[in-house]
Coordinates of C-alpha atoms in Angstrom, one line a residue:
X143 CA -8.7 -60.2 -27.4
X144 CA -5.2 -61.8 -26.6
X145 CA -4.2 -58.3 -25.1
X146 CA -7.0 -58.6 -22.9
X147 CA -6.1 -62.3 -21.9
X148 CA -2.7 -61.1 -21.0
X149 CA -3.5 -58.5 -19.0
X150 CA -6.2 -60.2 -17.2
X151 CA -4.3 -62.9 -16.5
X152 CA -1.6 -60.6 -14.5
X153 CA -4.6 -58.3 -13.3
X154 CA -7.4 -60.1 -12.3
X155 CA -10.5 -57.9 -11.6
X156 CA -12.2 -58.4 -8.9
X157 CA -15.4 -60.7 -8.6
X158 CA -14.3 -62.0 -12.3
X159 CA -14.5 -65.5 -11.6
X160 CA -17.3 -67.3 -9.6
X161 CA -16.6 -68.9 -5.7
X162 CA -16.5 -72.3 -6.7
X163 CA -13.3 -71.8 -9.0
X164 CA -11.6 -69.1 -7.3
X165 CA -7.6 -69.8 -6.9
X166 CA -6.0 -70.7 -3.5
X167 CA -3.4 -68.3 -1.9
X168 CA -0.6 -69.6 0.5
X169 CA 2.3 -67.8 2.0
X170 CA 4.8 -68.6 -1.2
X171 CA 3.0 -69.6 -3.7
X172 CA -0.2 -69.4 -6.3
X173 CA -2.4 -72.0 -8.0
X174 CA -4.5 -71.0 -10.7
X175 CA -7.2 -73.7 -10.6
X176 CA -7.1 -75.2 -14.2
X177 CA -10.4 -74.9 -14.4
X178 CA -10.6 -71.1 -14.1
X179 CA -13.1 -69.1 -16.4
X180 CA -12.1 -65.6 -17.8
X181 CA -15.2 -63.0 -18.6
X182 CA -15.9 -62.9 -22.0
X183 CA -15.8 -59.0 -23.7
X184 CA -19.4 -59.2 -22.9
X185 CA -19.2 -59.8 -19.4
X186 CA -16.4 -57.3 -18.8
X187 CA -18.8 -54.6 -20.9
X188 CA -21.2 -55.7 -18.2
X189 CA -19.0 -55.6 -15.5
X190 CA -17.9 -52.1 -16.7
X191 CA -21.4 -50.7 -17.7
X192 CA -22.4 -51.8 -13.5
X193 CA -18.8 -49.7 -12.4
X194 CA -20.3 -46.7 -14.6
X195 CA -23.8 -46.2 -13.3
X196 CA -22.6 -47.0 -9.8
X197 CA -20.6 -44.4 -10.7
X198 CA -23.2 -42.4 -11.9
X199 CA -25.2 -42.5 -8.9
X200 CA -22.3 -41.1 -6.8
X201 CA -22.0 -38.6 -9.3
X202 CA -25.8 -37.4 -8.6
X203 CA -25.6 -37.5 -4.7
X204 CA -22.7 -35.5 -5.6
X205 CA -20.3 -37.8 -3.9
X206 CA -17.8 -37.1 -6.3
X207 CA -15.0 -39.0 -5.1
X208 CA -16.8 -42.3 -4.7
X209 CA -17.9 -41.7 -8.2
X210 CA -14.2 -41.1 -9.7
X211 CA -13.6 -44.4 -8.0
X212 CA -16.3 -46.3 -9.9
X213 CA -15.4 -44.8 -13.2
X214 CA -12.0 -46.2 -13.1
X215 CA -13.1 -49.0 -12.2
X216 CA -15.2 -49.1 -15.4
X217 CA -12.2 -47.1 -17.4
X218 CA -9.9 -50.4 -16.0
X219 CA -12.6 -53.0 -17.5
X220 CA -12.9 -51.4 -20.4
X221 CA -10.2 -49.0 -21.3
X222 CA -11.8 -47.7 -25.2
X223 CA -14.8 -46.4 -23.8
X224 CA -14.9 -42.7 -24.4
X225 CA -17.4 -42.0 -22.5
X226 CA -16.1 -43.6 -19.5
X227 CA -13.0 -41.1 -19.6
X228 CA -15.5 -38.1 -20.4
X229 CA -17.9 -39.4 -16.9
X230 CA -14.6 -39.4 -15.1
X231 CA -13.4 -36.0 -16.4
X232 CA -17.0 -34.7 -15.5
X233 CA -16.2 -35.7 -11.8
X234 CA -12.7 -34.5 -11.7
X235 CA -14.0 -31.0 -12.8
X236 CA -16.3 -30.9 -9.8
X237 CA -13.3 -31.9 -7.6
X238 CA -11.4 -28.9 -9.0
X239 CA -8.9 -30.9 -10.9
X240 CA -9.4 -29.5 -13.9
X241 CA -5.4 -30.6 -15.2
X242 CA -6.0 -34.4 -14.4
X243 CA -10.2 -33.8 -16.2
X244 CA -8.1 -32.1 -19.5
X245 CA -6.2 -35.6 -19.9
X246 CA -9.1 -37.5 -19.5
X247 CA -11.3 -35.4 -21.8
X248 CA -8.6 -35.5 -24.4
X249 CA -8.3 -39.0 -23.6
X250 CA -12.2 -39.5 -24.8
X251 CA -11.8 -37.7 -28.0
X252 CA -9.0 -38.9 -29.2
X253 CA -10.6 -42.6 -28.2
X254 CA -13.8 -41.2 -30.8
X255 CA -13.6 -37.9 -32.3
X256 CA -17.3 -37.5 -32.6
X257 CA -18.2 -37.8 -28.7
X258 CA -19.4 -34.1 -28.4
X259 CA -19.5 -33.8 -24.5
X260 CA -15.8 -35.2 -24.7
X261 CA -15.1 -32.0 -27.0
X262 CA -17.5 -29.7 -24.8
X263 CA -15.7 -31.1 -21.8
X264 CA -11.9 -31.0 -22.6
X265 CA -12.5 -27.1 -23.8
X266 CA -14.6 -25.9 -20.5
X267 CA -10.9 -27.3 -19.0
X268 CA -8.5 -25.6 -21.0
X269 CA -11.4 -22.6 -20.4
X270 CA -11.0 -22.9 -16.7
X271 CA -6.8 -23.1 -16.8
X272 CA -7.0 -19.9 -18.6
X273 CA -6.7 -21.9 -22.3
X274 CA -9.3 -19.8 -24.1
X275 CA -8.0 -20.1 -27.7
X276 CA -7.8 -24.0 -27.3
X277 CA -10.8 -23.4 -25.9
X278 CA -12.3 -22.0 -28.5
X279 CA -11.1 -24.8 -30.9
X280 CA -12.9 -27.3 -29.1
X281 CA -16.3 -25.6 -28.9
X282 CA -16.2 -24.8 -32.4
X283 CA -15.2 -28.6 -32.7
X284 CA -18.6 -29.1 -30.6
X285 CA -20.4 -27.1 -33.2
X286 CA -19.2 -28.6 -36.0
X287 CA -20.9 -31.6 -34.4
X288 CA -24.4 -30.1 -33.1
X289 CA -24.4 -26.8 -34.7
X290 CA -27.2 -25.8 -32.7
X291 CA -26.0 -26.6 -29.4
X292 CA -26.8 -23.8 -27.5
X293 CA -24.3 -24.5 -24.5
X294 CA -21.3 -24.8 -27.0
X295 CA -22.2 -21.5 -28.5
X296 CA -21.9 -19.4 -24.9
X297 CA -18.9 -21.0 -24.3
X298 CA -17.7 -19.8 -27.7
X299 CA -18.8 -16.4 -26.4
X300 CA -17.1 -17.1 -22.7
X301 CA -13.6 -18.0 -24.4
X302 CA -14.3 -14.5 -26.1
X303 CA -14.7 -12.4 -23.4
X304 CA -11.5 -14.2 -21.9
X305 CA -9.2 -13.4 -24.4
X306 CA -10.9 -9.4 -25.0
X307 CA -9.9 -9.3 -20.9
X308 CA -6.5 -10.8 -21.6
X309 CA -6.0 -8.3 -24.1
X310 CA -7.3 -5.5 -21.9
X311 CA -4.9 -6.6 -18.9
X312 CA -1.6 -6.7 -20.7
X313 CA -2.4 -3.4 -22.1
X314 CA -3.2 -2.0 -18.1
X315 CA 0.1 -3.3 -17.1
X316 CA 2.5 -1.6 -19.4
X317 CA 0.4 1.7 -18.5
X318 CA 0.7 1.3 -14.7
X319 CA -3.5 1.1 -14.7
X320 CA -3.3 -1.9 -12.4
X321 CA -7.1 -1.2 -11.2
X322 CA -7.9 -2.0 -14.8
X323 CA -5.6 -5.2 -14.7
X324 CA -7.5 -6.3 -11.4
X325 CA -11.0 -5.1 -12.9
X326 CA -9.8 -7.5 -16.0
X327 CA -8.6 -10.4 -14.2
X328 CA -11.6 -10.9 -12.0
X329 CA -13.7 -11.0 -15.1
X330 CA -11.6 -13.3 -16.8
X331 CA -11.4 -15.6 -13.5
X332 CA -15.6 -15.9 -13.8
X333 CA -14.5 -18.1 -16.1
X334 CA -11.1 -19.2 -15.9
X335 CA -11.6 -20.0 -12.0
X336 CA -8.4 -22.3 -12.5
X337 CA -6.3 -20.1 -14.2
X338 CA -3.0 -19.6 -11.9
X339 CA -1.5 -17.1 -14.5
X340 CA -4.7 -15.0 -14.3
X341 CA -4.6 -14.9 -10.3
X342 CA -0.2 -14.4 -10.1
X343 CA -1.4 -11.1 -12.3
X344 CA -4.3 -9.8 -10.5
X345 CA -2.2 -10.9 -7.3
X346 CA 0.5 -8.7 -8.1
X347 CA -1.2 -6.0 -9.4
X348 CA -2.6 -5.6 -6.2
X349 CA 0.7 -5.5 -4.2
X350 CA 1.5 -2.9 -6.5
X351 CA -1.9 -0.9 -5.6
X352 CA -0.3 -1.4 -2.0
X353 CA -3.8 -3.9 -1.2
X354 CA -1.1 -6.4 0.4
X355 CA -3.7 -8.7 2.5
X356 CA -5.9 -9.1 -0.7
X357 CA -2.5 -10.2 -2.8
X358 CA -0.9 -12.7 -0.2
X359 CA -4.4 -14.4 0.2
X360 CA -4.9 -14.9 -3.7
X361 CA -0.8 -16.0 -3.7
X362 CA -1.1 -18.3 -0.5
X363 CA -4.1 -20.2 -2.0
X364 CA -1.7 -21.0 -5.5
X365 CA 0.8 -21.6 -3.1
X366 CA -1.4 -24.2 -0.9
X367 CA -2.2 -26.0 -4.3
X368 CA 1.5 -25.6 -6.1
X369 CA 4.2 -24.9 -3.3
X370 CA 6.5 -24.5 -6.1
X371 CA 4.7 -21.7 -8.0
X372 CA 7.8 -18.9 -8.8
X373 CA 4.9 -16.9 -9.6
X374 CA 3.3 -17.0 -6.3
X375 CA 6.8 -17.0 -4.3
X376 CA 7.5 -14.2 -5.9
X377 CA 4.4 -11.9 -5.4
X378 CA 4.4 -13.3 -1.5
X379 CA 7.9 -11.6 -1.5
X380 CA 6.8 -8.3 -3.5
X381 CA 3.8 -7.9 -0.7
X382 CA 6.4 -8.6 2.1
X383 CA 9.2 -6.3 0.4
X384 CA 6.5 -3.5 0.0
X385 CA 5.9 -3.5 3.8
X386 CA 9.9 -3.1 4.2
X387 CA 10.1 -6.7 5.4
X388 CA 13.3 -6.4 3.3
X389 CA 14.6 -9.6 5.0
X390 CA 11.8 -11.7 4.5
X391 CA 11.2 -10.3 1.1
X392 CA 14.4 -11.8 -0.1
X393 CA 14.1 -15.3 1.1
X394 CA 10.7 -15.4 -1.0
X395 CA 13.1 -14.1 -4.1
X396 CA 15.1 -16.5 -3.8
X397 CA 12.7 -19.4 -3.0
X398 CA 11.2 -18.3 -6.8
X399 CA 14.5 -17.9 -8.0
X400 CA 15.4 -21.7 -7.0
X401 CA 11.8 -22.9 -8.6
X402 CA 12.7 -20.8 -11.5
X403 CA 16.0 -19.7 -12.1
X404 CA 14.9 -17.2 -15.0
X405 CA 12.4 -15.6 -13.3
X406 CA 13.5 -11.8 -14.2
X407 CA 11.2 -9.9 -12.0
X408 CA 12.4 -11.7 -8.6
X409 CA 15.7 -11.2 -9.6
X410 CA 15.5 -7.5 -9.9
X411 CA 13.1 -7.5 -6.9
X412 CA 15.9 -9.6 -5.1
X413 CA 18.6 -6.8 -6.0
X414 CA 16.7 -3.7 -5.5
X415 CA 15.9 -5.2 -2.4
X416 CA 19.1 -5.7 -0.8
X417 CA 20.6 -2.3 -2.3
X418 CA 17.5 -0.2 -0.7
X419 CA 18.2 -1.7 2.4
X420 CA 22.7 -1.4 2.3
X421 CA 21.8 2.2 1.3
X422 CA 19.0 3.3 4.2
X423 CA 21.6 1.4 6.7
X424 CA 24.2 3.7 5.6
X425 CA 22.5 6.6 5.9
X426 CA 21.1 5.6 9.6
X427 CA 24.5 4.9 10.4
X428 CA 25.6 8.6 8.9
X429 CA 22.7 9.9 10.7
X430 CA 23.9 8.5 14.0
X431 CA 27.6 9.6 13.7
X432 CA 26.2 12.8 13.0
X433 CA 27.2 13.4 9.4
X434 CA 24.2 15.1 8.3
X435 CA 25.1 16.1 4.6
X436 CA 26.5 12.2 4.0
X437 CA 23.3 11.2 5.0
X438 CA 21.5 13.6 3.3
X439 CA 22.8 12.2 0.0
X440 CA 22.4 8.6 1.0
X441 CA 19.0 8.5 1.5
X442 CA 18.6 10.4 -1.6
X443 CA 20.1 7.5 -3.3
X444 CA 18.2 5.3 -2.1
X445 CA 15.0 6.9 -3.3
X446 CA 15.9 6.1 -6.6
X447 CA 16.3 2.8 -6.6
X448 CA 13.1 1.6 -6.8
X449 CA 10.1 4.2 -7.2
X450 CA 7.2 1.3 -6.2
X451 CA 8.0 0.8 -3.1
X452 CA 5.7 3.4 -1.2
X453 CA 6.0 2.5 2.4
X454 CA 10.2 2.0 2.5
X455 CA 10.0 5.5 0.4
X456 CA 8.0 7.2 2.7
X457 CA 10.2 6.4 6.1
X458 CA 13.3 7.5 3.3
X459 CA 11.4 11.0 2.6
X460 CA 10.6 11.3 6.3
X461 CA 14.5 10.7 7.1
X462 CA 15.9 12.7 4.8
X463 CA 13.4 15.7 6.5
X464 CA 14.7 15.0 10.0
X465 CA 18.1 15.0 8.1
X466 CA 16.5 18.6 6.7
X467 CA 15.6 19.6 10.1
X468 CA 19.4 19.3 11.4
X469 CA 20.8 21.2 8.4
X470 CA 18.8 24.1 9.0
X471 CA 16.7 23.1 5.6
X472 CA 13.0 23.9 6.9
X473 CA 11.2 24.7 4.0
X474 CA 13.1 21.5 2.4
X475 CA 12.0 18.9 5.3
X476 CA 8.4 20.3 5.3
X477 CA 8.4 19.6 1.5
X478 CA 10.1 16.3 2.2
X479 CA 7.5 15.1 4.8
X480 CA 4.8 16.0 2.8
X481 CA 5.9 13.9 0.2
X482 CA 6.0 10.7 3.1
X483 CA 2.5 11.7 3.9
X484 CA 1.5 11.8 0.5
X485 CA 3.2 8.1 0.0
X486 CA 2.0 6.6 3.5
X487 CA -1.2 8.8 5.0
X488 CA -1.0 6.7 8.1
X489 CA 2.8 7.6 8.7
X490 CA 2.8 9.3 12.6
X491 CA 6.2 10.0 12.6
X492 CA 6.0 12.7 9.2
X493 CA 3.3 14.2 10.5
X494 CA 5.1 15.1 13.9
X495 CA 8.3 15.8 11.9
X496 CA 6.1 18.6 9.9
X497 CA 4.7 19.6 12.8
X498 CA 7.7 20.7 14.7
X499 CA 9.1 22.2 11.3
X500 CA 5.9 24.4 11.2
X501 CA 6.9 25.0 14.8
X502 CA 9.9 26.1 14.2
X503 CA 8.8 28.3 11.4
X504 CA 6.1 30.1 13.8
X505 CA 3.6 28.8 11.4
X506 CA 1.2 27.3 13.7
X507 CA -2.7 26.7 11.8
X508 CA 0.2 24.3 9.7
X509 CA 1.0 22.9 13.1
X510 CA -2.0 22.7 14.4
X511 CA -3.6 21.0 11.9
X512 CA -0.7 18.2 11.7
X513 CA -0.6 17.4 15.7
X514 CA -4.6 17.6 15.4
X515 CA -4.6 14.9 12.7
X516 CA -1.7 12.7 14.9
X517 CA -4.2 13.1 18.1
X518 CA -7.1 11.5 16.2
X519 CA -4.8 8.6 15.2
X520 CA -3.2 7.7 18.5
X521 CA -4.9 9.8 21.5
X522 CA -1.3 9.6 23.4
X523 CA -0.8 12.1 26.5
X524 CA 2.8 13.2 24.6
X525 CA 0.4 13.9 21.3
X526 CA -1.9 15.7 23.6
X527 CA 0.8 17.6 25.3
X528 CA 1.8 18.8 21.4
X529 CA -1.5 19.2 20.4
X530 CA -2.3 21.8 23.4
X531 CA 1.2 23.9 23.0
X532 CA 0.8 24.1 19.5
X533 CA -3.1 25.8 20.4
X534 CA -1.4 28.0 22.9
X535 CA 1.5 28.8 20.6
X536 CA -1.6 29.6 17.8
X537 CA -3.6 31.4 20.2
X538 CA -0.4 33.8 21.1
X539 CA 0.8 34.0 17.7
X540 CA -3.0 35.8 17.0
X541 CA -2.6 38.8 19.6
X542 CA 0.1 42.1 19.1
X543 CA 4.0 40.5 19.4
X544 CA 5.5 42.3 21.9
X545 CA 8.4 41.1 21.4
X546 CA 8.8 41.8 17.7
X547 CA 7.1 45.6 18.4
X548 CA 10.3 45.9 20.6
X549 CA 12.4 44.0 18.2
X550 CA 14.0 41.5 20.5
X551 CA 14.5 37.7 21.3
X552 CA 11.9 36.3 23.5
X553 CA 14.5 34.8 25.9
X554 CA 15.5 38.8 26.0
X555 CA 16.5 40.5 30.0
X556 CA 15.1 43.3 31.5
X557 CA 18.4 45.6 30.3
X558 CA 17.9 44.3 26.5
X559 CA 13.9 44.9 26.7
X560 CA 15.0 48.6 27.9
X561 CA 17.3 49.6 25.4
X562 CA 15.1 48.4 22.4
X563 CA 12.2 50.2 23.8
X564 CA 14.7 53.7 23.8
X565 CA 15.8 52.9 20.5
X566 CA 12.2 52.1 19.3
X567 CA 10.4 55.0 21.2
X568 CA 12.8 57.6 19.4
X569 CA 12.2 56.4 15.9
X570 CA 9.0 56.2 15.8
X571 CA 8.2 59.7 18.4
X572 CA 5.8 62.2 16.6
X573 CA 7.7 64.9 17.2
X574 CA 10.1 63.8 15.2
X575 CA 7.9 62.9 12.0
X576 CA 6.1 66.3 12.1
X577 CA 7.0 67.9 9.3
X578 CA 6.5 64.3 7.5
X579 CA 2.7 63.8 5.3
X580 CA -0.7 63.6 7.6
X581 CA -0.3 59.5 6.7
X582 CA 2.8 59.0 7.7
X583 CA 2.5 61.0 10.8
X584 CA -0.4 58.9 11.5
X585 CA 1.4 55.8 10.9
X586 CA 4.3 56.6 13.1
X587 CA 2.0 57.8 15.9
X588 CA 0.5 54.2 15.8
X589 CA 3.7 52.9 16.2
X590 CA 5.0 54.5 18.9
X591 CA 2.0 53.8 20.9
X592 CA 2.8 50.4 20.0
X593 CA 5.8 50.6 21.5
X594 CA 4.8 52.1 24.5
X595 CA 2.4 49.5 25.1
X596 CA 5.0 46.8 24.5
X597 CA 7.1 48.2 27.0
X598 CA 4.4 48.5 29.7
X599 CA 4.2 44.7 29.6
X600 CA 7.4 43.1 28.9
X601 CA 8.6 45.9 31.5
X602 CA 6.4 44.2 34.3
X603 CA 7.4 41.3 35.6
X604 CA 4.1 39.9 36.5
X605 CA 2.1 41.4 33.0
X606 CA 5.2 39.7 31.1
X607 CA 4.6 36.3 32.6
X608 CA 0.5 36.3 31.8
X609 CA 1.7 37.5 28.5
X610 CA 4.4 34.7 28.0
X611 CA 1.6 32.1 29.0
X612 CA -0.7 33.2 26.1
X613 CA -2.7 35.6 27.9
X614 CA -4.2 38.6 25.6
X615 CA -3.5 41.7 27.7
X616 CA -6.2 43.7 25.8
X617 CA -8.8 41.4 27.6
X618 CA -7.3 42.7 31.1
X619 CA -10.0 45.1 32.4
X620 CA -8.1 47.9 32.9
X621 CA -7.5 48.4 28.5
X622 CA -3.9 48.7 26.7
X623 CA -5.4 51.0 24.8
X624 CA -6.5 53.8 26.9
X625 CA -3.1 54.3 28.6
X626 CA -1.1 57.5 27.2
X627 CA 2.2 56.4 25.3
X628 CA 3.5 59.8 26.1
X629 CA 3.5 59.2 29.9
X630 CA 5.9 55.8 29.6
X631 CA 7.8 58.4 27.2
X632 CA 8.5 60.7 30.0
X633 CA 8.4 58.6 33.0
X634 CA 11.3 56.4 31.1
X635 CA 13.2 59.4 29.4
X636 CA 13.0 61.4 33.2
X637 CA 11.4 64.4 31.6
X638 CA 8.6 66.4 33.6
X639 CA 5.9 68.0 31.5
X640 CA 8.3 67.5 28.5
X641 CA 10.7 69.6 29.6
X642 CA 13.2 66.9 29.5
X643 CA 13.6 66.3 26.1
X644 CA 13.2 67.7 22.8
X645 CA 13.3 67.1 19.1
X646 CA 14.6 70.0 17.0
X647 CA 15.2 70.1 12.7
X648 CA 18.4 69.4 11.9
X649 CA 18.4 72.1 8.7
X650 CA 21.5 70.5 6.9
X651 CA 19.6 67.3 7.2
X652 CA 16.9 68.2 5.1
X653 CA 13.0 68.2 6.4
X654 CA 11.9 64.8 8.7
X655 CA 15.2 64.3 10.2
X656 CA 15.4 65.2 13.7
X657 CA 17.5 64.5 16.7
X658 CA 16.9 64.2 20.6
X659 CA 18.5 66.4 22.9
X660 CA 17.9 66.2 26.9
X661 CA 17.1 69.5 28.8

């Protein structure tokens, strides 16, 4: 009671004393009228009791701060009154401070040990901050009370499930499943709703599943309640480092770093960080100066220094194939694109680079298909421009290669195209093969028709040019293959109905080989 006195006498409540006897208040000083009456314990109680279901009726009209005001009121009148502190918890849990509703729930039982909703309350808040063992102990606690409280008993079965997910998660993680870890975490948040460690994992574990909106929404929102979450800083700077935002990646580290200084996965974030991007600078820069094989080896480097991060890997692979491309390496920078393509399916620029390998290697469906997929992506005239000469390039690549009948460039002159087509007319002459087996005469008479016909158009300067454009000469109306192979034979050779040339058995030689002798 003299406790009470005291602090009433430096506290006075309001509307404790009546109007007739209340002090007077100058500038300096106070006067306590000598006369002054302080509430009895009952009054106070009463006082109190009014604060509460004022309180209450806040709480019902769900005007929750307006109740949290009245309950302090009442907690300040009467500061034992378990209940009081378990009313005001109730309310702080429906304002979403579940920390501040734990102290006053623990507050209530420790002020009577048998107020069950005090129990009930302070373990649905160590539930909700992701407590579920302490948890647990208070429900039990709850049933120890009411043994048939059915509420108690499905949070029992809540904290459960919590803990089995827990379990479940930190398993995921060391096996890379980090679907299972998000699966996990979002059950485990249905009832931990408060639990910052649950949403840092899931948050992560997203970044690493390269979902990078869905992780910086879940870290922003700790960050809006906690701007000094390491946690949260540091997933912000994962997402950010993951979408080779190297730079801002690493002022997140080191924000976490500064709010905790033994935070071990920033720090290593922090230095793979900065050594990814030292070592793709350096290849660039050996790229640039034209040093293909020190670049070569550079970005090689860097892909080992961090396996996680897909995007930054993918422009490596992809620069390291152009690198490919330089040194001659075809079959090496197709494999190396593929491998950005399979990190980063929406990477344009390994597509194109595939593309013009397959180009390069006259393997144009490959092509095709690549500048095809590009086009779809980003309908550009320059992507429409590749897209068509790879189709012409297909379409050519589809009828008889003149220029590989005749065995020469396609950049070859008129002189080169001539002497291939004597060199390639003799070999393959049936005369020569006559002794030789009925197939191989038959193959060899193919052959040289093939090189007739070869000759006929890259011969003709206007035939060569439809050709060169991807026009199939066999569609021409006047058919490649009704002319007579042994007319271009004569007509080129000068002979006049074959008596110009003729093939005769050399019999030292053995039988098939033959050589040409002009009349």
């Amino acid at each position: 009671m003299i406790d009470r006195l005291v602090w009433l006498s430096i506290n006075p409540p309001p509307l404790l004393l009546s109007p007739s006897k209340m002090a007077t208040v100058d500038d300096c000083d106070v006067t306590m009228d000598p006369e002054m009456e302080i509430l009895s314990d009952e009054e106070l109680e009463r006082e109190a009791e009014s604060f509460k279901e004022q309180g209450n009726a806040y709480y019902i009209k769900k005007d929750y701060s307006e109740a949290f005001n009245y309950y302090t009121k009442a907690i300040d009148m009467c500061p034992k009154n378990a209940s009081y502190y378990g009313n005001r918890a109730a309310t702080l849990m429906m304002l979403s401070r579940h920390r501040e509703a734990l102290e006053d729930s623990q507050q209530a039982v420790r002020l009577d040990d048998t107020f069950m909703k005090g129990h009930l309350r302070e373990g649905k808040c160590h539930l909700s901050l992701g407590n579920a063992m302490a948890a647990s102990r208070c429900f039990h606690r709850v049933l120890e009370l009411e043994p048939d409280n059915s509420q108690a008993q499905q949070e029992v079965k809540n904290a459960d499930s919590v803990l089995e997910y827990e379990k479940m998660a930190e398993l995921g993680f060391e096996k890379h499943d980090f679907r299972m870890v998000v699966f996990c975490m979002d059950r485990a948040l249905e009832s931990a709703s408060a639990c910052h460690r649950f949403k840092v994992l899931k948050a992560e574990c997203l970044a690493m599943l390269g979902r990078y909106p869905e992780a910086q929404s879940v870290a922003s929102d700790i960050l809006r309640m906690d701007a000094t979450n390491g946690d949260a800083l540091y997933v912000r700077g994962l997402c950010l480092y993951y979408e080779d935002c190297i730079d801002k990646a690493v002022q997140f580290f080191v924000q976490a770093l500064r709010m905790a200084p033994d935070h071990e996965k920033a720090r290593l974030a922090c230095r793979n960080a900065k050594a990814l991007k030292a070592k793709k600078e350096d290849g660039n820069k050996a790229f640039k100066d034209g040093n293909y094989d020190a670049a070569y080896e550079l970005y090689s480097e860097a892909l080992t220094i961090d396996p996680n991060n897909i995007k930054t890997n993918a422009k490596l692979f992809c620069n390291r194939g152009t690198v490919g491309s330089k040194l001659k390496k075809i079959d090496q920078a197709i494999e190396d694109c593929t491998k950005a393509v399979k990190l980063d399916e929406t990477y344009i620029k390994a597509y194109l680079r595939r593309a013009q390998c397959y180009m390069d290697k006259e393997e144009y469906d490959e092509a095709v298909r690549d500048y095809e997929k590009v086009y779809q992506t980003e309908k550009t005239k320059e992507h429409k421009h590749l897209l068509k000469n790879a189709q012409l390039e297909l379409k050519k690549s589809k009828r008889k290669d003149y220029y590989k009948v005749l065995g020469v460039d396609k950049n070859a002159t008129e002189d080169e195209i001539k002497k291939a087509y004597r060199k390639r007319a003799l070999m393959h002459h049936p005369d020569r093969h006559s002794s030789a087996s009925a197939e191989v005469q038959k193959e060899e008479e193919k052959k040289f028709k093939e090189v007739g016909e070869a000759f006929t158009v890259l011969s003709d300067p206007k035939k060569k040019s439809r050709y060169d454009s991807g026009h199939d000469m066999e569609d021409d109306t006047g058919n490649m293959g009704d002319f007579d192979a042994n007319n271009i034979f004569k007509a080129f050779f000068g002979g006049g109905g074959g008596q110009g040339y003729s093939f005769e058995a050399n019999q030292s030689s053995g039988p098939g080989n033959f050589f040409f002798q002009f009349g």
